[in-house]
Structures are given as C-alpha cells and as structure tokens.
Short mmCIF file of C-alpha atoms in Angstrom, two decimals:
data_model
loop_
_atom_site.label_atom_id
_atom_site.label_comp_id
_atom_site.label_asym_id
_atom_site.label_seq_id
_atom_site.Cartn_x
_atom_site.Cartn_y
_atom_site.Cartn_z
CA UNK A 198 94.85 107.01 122.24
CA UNK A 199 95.02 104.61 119.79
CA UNK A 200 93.14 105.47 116.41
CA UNK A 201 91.08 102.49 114.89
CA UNK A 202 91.52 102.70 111.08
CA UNK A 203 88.15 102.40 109.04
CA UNK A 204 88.77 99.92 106.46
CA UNK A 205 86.97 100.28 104.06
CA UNK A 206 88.29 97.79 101.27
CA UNK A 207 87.41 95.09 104.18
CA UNK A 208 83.71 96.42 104.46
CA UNK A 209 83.22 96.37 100.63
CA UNK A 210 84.32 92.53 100.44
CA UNK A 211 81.34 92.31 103.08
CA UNK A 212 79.12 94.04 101.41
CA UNK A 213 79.76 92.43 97.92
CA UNK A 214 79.47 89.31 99.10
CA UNK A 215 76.15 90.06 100.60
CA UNK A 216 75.09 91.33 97.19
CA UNK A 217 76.64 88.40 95.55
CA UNK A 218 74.38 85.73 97.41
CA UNK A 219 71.54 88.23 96.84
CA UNK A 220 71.93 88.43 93.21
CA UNK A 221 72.11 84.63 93.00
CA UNK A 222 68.69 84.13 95.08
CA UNK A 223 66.98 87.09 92.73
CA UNK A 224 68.98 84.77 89.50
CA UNK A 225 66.70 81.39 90.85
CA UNK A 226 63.69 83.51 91.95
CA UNK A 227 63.02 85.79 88.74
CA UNK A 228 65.16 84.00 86.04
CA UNK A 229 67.16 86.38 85.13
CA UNK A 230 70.09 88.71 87.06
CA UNK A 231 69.75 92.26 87.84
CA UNK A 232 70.77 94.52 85.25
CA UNK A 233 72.92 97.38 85.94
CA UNK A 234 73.35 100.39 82.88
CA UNK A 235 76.18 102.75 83.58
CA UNK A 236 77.14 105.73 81.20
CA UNK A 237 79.36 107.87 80.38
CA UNK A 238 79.83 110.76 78.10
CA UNK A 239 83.53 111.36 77.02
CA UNK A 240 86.79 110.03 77.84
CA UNK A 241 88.13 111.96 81.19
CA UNK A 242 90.37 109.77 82.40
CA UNK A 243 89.28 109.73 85.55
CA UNK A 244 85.69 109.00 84.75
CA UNK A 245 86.70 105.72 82.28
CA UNK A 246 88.59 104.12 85.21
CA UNK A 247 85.43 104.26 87.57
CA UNK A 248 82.73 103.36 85.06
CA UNK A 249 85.00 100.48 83.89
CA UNK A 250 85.46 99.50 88.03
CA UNK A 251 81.93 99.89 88.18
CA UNK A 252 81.15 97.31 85.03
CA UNK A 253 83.27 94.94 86.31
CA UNK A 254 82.01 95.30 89.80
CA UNK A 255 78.54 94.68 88.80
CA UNK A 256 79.67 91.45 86.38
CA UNK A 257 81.89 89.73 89.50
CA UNK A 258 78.55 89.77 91.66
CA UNK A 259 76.44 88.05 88.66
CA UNK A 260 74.75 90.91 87.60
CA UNK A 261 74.40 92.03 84.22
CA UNK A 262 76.96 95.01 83.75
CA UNK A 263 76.93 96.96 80.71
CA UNK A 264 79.01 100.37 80.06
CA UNK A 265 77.62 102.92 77.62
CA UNK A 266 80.84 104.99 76.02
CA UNK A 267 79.67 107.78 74.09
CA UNK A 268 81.64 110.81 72.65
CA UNK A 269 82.46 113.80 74.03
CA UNK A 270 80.43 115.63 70.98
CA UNK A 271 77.55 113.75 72.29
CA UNK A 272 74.10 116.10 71.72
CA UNK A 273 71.93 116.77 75.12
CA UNK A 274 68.98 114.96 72.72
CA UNK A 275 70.65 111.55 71.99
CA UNK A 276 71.57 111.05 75.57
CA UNK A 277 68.29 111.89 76.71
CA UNK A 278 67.04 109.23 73.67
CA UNK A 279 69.67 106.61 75.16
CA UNK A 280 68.06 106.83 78.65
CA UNK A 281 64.80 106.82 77.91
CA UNK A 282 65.15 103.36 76.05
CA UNK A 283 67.09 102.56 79.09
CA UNK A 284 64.08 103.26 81.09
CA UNK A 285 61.43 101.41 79.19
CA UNK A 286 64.02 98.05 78.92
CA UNK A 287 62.31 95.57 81.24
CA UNK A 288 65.48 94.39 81.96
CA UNK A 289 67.63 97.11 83.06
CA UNK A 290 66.98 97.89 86.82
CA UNK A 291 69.43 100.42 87.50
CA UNK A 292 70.44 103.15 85.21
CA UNK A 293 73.93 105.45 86.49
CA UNK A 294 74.95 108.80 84.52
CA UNK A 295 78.67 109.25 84.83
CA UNK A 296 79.47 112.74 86.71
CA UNK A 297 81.09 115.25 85.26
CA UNK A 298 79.24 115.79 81.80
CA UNK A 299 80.41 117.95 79.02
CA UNK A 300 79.82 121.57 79.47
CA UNK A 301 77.15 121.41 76.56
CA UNK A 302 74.98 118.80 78.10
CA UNK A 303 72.63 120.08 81.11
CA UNK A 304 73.26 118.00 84.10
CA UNK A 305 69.68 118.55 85.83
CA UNK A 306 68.21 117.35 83.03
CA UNK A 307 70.07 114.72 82.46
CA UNK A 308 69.87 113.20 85.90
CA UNK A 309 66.27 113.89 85.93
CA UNK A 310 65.49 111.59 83.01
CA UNK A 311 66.76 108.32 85.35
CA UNK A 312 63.42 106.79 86.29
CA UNK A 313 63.51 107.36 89.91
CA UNK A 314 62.62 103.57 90.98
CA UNK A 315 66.08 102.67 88.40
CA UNK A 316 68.21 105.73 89.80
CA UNK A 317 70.86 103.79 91.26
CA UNK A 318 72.93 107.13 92.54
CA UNK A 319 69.78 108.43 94.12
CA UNK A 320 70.11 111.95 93.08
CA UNK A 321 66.55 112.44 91.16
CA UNK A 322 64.52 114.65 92.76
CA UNK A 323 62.08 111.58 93.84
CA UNK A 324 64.28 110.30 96.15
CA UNK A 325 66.06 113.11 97.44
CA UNK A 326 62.19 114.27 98.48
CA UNK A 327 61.47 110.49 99.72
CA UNK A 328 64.93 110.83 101.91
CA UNK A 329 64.17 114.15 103.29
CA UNK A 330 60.67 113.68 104.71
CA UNK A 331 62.42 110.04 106.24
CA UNK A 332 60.32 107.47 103.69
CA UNK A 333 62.18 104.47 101.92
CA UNK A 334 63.89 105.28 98.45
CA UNK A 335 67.54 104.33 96.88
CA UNK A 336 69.94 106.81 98.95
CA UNK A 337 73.40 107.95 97.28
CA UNK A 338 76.01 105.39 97.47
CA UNK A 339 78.58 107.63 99.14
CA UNK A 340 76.79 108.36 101.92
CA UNK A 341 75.37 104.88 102.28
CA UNK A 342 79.01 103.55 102.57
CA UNK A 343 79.13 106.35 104.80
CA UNK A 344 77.00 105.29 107.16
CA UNK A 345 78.18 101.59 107.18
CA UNK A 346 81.60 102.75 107.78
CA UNK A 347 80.36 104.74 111.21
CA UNK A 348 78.65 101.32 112.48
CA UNK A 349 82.26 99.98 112.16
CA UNK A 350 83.18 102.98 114.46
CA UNK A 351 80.91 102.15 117.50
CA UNK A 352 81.94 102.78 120.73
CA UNK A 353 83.35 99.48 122.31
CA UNK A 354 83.12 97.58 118.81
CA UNK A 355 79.24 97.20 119.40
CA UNK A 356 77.32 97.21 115.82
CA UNK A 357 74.83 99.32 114.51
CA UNK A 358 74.41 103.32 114.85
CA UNK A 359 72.81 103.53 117.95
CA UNK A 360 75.81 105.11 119.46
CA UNK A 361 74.69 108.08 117.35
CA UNK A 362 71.59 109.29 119.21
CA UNK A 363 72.77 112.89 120.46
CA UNK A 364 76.01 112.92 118.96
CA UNK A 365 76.86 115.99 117.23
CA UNK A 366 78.01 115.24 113.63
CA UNK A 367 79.28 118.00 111.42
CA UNK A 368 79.34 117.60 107.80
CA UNK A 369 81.59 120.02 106.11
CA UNK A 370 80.34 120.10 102.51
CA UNK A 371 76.82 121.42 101.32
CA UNK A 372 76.31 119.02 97.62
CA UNK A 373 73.20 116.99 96.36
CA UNK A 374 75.56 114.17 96.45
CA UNK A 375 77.27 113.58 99.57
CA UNK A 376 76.77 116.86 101.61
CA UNK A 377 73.55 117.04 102.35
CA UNK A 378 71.99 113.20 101.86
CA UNK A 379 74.83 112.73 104.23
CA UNK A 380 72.78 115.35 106.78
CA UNK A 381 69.60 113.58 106.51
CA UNK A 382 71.03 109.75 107.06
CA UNK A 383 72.95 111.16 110.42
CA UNK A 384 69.51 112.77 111.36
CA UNK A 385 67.34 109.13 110.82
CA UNK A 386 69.87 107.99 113.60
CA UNK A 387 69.37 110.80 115.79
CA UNK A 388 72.37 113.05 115.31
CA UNK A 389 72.21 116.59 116.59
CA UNK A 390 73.69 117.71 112.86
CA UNK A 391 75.58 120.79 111.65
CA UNK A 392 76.03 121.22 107.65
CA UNK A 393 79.03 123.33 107.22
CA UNK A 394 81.15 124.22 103.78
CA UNK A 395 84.25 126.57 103.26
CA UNK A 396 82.53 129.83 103.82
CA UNK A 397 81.15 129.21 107.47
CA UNK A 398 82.94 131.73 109.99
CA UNK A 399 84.92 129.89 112.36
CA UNK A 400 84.76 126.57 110.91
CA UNK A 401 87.57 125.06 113.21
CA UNK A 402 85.83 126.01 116.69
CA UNK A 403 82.52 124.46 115.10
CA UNK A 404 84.67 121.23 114.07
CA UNK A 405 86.17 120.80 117.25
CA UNK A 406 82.84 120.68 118.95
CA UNK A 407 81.87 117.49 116.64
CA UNK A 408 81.59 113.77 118.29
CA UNK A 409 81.88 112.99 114.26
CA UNK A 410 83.16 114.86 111.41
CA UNK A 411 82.55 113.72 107.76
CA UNK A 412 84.76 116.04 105.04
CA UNK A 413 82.96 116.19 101.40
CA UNK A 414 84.03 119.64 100.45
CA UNK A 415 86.95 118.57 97.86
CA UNK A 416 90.08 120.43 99.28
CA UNK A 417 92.80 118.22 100.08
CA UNK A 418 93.78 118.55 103.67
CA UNK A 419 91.46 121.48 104.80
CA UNK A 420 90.25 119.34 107.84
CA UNK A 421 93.15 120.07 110.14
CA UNK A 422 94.46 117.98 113.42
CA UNK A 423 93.70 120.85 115.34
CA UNK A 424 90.16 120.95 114.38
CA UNK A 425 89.59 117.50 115.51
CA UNK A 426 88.56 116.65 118.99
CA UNK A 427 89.89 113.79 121.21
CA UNK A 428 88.30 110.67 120.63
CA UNK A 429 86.18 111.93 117.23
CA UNK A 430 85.30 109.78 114.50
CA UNK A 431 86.40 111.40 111.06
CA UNK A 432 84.99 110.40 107.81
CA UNK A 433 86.97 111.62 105.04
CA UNK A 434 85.17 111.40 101.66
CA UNK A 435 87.27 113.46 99.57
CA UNK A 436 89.33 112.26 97.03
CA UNK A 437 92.42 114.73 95.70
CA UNK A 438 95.17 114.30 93.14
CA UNK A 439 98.06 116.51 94.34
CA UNK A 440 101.45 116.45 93.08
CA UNK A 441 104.52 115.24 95.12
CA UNK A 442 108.08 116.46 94.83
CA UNK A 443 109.26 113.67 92.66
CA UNK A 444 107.01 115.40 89.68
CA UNK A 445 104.32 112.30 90.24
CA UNK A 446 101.45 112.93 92.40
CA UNK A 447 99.34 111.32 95.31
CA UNK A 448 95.56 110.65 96.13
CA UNK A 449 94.91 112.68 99.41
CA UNK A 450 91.48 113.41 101.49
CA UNK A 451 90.01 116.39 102.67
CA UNK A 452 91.83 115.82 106.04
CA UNK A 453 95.31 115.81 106.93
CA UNK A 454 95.34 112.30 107.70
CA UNK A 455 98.19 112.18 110.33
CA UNK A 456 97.75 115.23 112.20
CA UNK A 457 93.77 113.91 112.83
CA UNK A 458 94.63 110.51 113.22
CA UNK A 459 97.05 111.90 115.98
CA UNK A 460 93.64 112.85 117.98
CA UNK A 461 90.70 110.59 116.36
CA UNK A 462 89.50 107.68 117.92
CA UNK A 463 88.70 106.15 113.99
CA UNK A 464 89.39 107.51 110.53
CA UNK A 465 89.02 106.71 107.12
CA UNK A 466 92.05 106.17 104.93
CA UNK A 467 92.06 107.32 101.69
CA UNK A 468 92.41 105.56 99.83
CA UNK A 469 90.92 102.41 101.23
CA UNK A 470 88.43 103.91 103.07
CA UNK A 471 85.06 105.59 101.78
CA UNK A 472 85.76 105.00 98.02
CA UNK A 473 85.80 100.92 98.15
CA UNK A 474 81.70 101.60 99.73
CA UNK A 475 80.66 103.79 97.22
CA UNK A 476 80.76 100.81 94.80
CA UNK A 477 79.77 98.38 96.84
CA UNK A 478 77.07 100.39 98.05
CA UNK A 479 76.09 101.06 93.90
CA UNK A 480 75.53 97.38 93.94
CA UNK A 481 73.45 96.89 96.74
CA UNK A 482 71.10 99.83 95.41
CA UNK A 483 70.91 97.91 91.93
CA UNK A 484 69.68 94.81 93.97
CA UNK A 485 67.20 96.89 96.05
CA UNK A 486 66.07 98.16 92.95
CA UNK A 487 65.49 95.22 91.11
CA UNK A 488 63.56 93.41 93.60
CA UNK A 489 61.42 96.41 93.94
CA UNK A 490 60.37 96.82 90.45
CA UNK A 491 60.15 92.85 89.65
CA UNK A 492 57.07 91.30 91.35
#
C-alpha cells in the first residue's frame, strides 16, 4: 500500500492565500485590516520563534501584526492590565496569550481575560461551551488544521469529511487544546470517537481498531507501527525535540513515522505536516473574528 503523505506546508499556502484575499476584501469593505495581538511573557526560546512566525504570518497576509514581549518577572496584574486594554482597543480583533507562562502567573486566569469574540486560540471557556453543545464559535487552531488535513485524506481524493460518518477515530491525548476540541470536531462529522491518553489499559488493541488516529499526547514515538491498522489515516500533532547521536537533536512526532507509514494509507509528517495549519488556521480565526465583531 502506498501511504499518501499529508502535506501540510502545501495546505497552509492554501489556506493563507484564502486569508490573504479575505483580508484585502475586509481592507476595502471596513477601511482598515484586521488586527491581530499576540503575547508573550518571557524569552523561552521556543516560544520567541513561534510568536515571531506568528507576527510575521499575520503582516504577509495584510493584517496588522503586533508582538507584545514582556519579561519573565512580569506580575499576574500588569498582564491582566495589558489585555484588558487589548480588549477595549476597537481595533484589535484577535488577542493570542503565548503558552507556557511563568510559573507565577495563573494560566486560567490569564486565558480567561481574552474576550471570547477576540480569542483567536479558542480556549476561553465561551467557546469551548459554544463547541461542545455544536453552535458556531472560533475553534483551536490545531485542531482546525486538523480537520483540513483529514479532508486531504478522503478516500479516492474526494473533498470534504463526509468519508467520516461512522468511522472510528481515536484521539490519544485528553488537553483543552488539541485533545479534546479535537473529539468534538470528529463528532460534528459523525465519527464514532474514542478519547484515549497514556494511562488507558490496552491502548494498542484500542488503536488498532481506529479508521483514524490523531496523536496529541507529547511523547515522541509512543504511537507505534504495530498499533496502526492497514489503510488508517494518522494525524500526528506532536512536536518533540530529541537528541541524535551526533550530540544535535531532531524534531520528532508522537508516532514512529516509518514503522506507521509502513501500514497507513496517509500520515502527517512532522515537520511539515500539522504545525504549518496551526498558523494558518490562527489567521483564518483572526479574519472570522474580525468580520464578526465589525458590522
């Protein structure tokens, strides 16, 4: 069997374009271009690469990108001050916290203080609730791209997620972010769904039994070959930094990527495959969020 690879850098080009285009009909409609506000508290190095990607992202569509660095010593109250001028500025329609946040600063409260109609990551409670019970609201980028990466996977190269009714689709991974939003956009399309994590028993047998299998549960290579059925579609969203003999290191997913590919009818690389969405997907929120809020 020959395994399709899910390309995702190809997808985001799509999708940003599609954004681009938007953005310029919103620019001659409304006078002004959708502002995007990203944050971030610290320098982990990780964290300054992506918010930087991110601002640049956002500026190469024609929106207005803008990238709040603040120090690590940062108090809880003057990032809570930032965002709420961020939330009363007419012209800021999308408002991202940078995850992880120093140890001192309380996450919850943090994320809760994005205005849900500008919470571009879609993690306030708001929209988790408008998900859940199957009503419109912005949805988390990762599983967005998720979703447009398994209409790429269709059987016969047909488009759209039809193909899903009845399929069983396990999710290994339980988070707000990706885990469970993940759950609920497989359910809209009528997936039979199983939400599994590290600590279910027999977590190989239950993977095996999956039509499609989407990894979130940040272990590098935990999805085995031998978990996979013939002919499954695997989503891998994890991202891991492991080290490699040479005393460098290498990005590698939550599934060991040959030994699945050996039996999957489409995977996702990484990298090249989920994470190039997740941005793309942060840019299409930002446009359905400012034509919401601008009549």
């Amino acid at each position: 069997m020959t395994c399709e690879l899910l390309d995702g850098k190809k997808l985001s080009d799509v999708v940003r374009a599609e954004v681009k285009a938007g953005v310029a009909d919103f620019v001659a409609e409304r006078g002004r271009a959708p502002g995007l506000d990203v944050v971030i508290v610290g320098d982990d190095p990780a964290s300054v690469v992506y918010t930087r990607n991110k601002e640049k992202a956002s500026n190469e569509v024609g929106m207005r990108g803008r990238l709040h660095r603040l120090p690590a010593e940062t108090s809880e109250a003057a990032l809570l001050e930032l965002l709420g001028r961020l939330a009363e500025d007419v012209t800021v329609d999308g408002v991202l916290v940078q995850l992880p946040l120093p140890k001192h600063v309380t996450e919850q409260r943090v994320l809760d203080a994005v205005p849900p109609e500008k919470d571009v990551d879609g993690f306030h409670p708001v929209n988790a609730g408008l998900l859940a019970s199957g009503r419109p609201g912005l949805v988390p980028c990762t599983p967005r791209g998720c979703m447009r990466l398994l209409a790429l996977a269709a059987p016969g190269g047909a488009t759209g997620l039809g193909w899903l009714g009845g399929a069983h689709a396990v999710v290994v991974g339980r988070s707000n972010i990706v885990g469970k939003p993940m759950a609920q956009l497989l359910l809209r399309e009528h997936a039979t769904v199983t939400i599994a994590h590290s600590r279910t028993r027999d977590l190989p047998a239950l993977c095996r039994s999956a039509d499609v299998i989407v990894a979130a549960v940040g272990k590098p290579s935990m999805v085995r070959g031998e978990w996979i059925r013939d002919g499954a579609v695997v989503i891998d969203v994890g991202i891991n930094r492991v080290p490699t003999a040479d005393g460098k290191s290498r990005l590698v997913g939550d599934v060991a990527f040959e030994e699945a590919r050996a039996r999957a009818r489409a995977i996702t690389p990484v990298p090249g495959g989920v994470g190039p969405m997740t941005i793309a997907c942060l840019l299409e929120n930002t446009l359905i969020a400012a034509r919401a809020r601008t009549p």
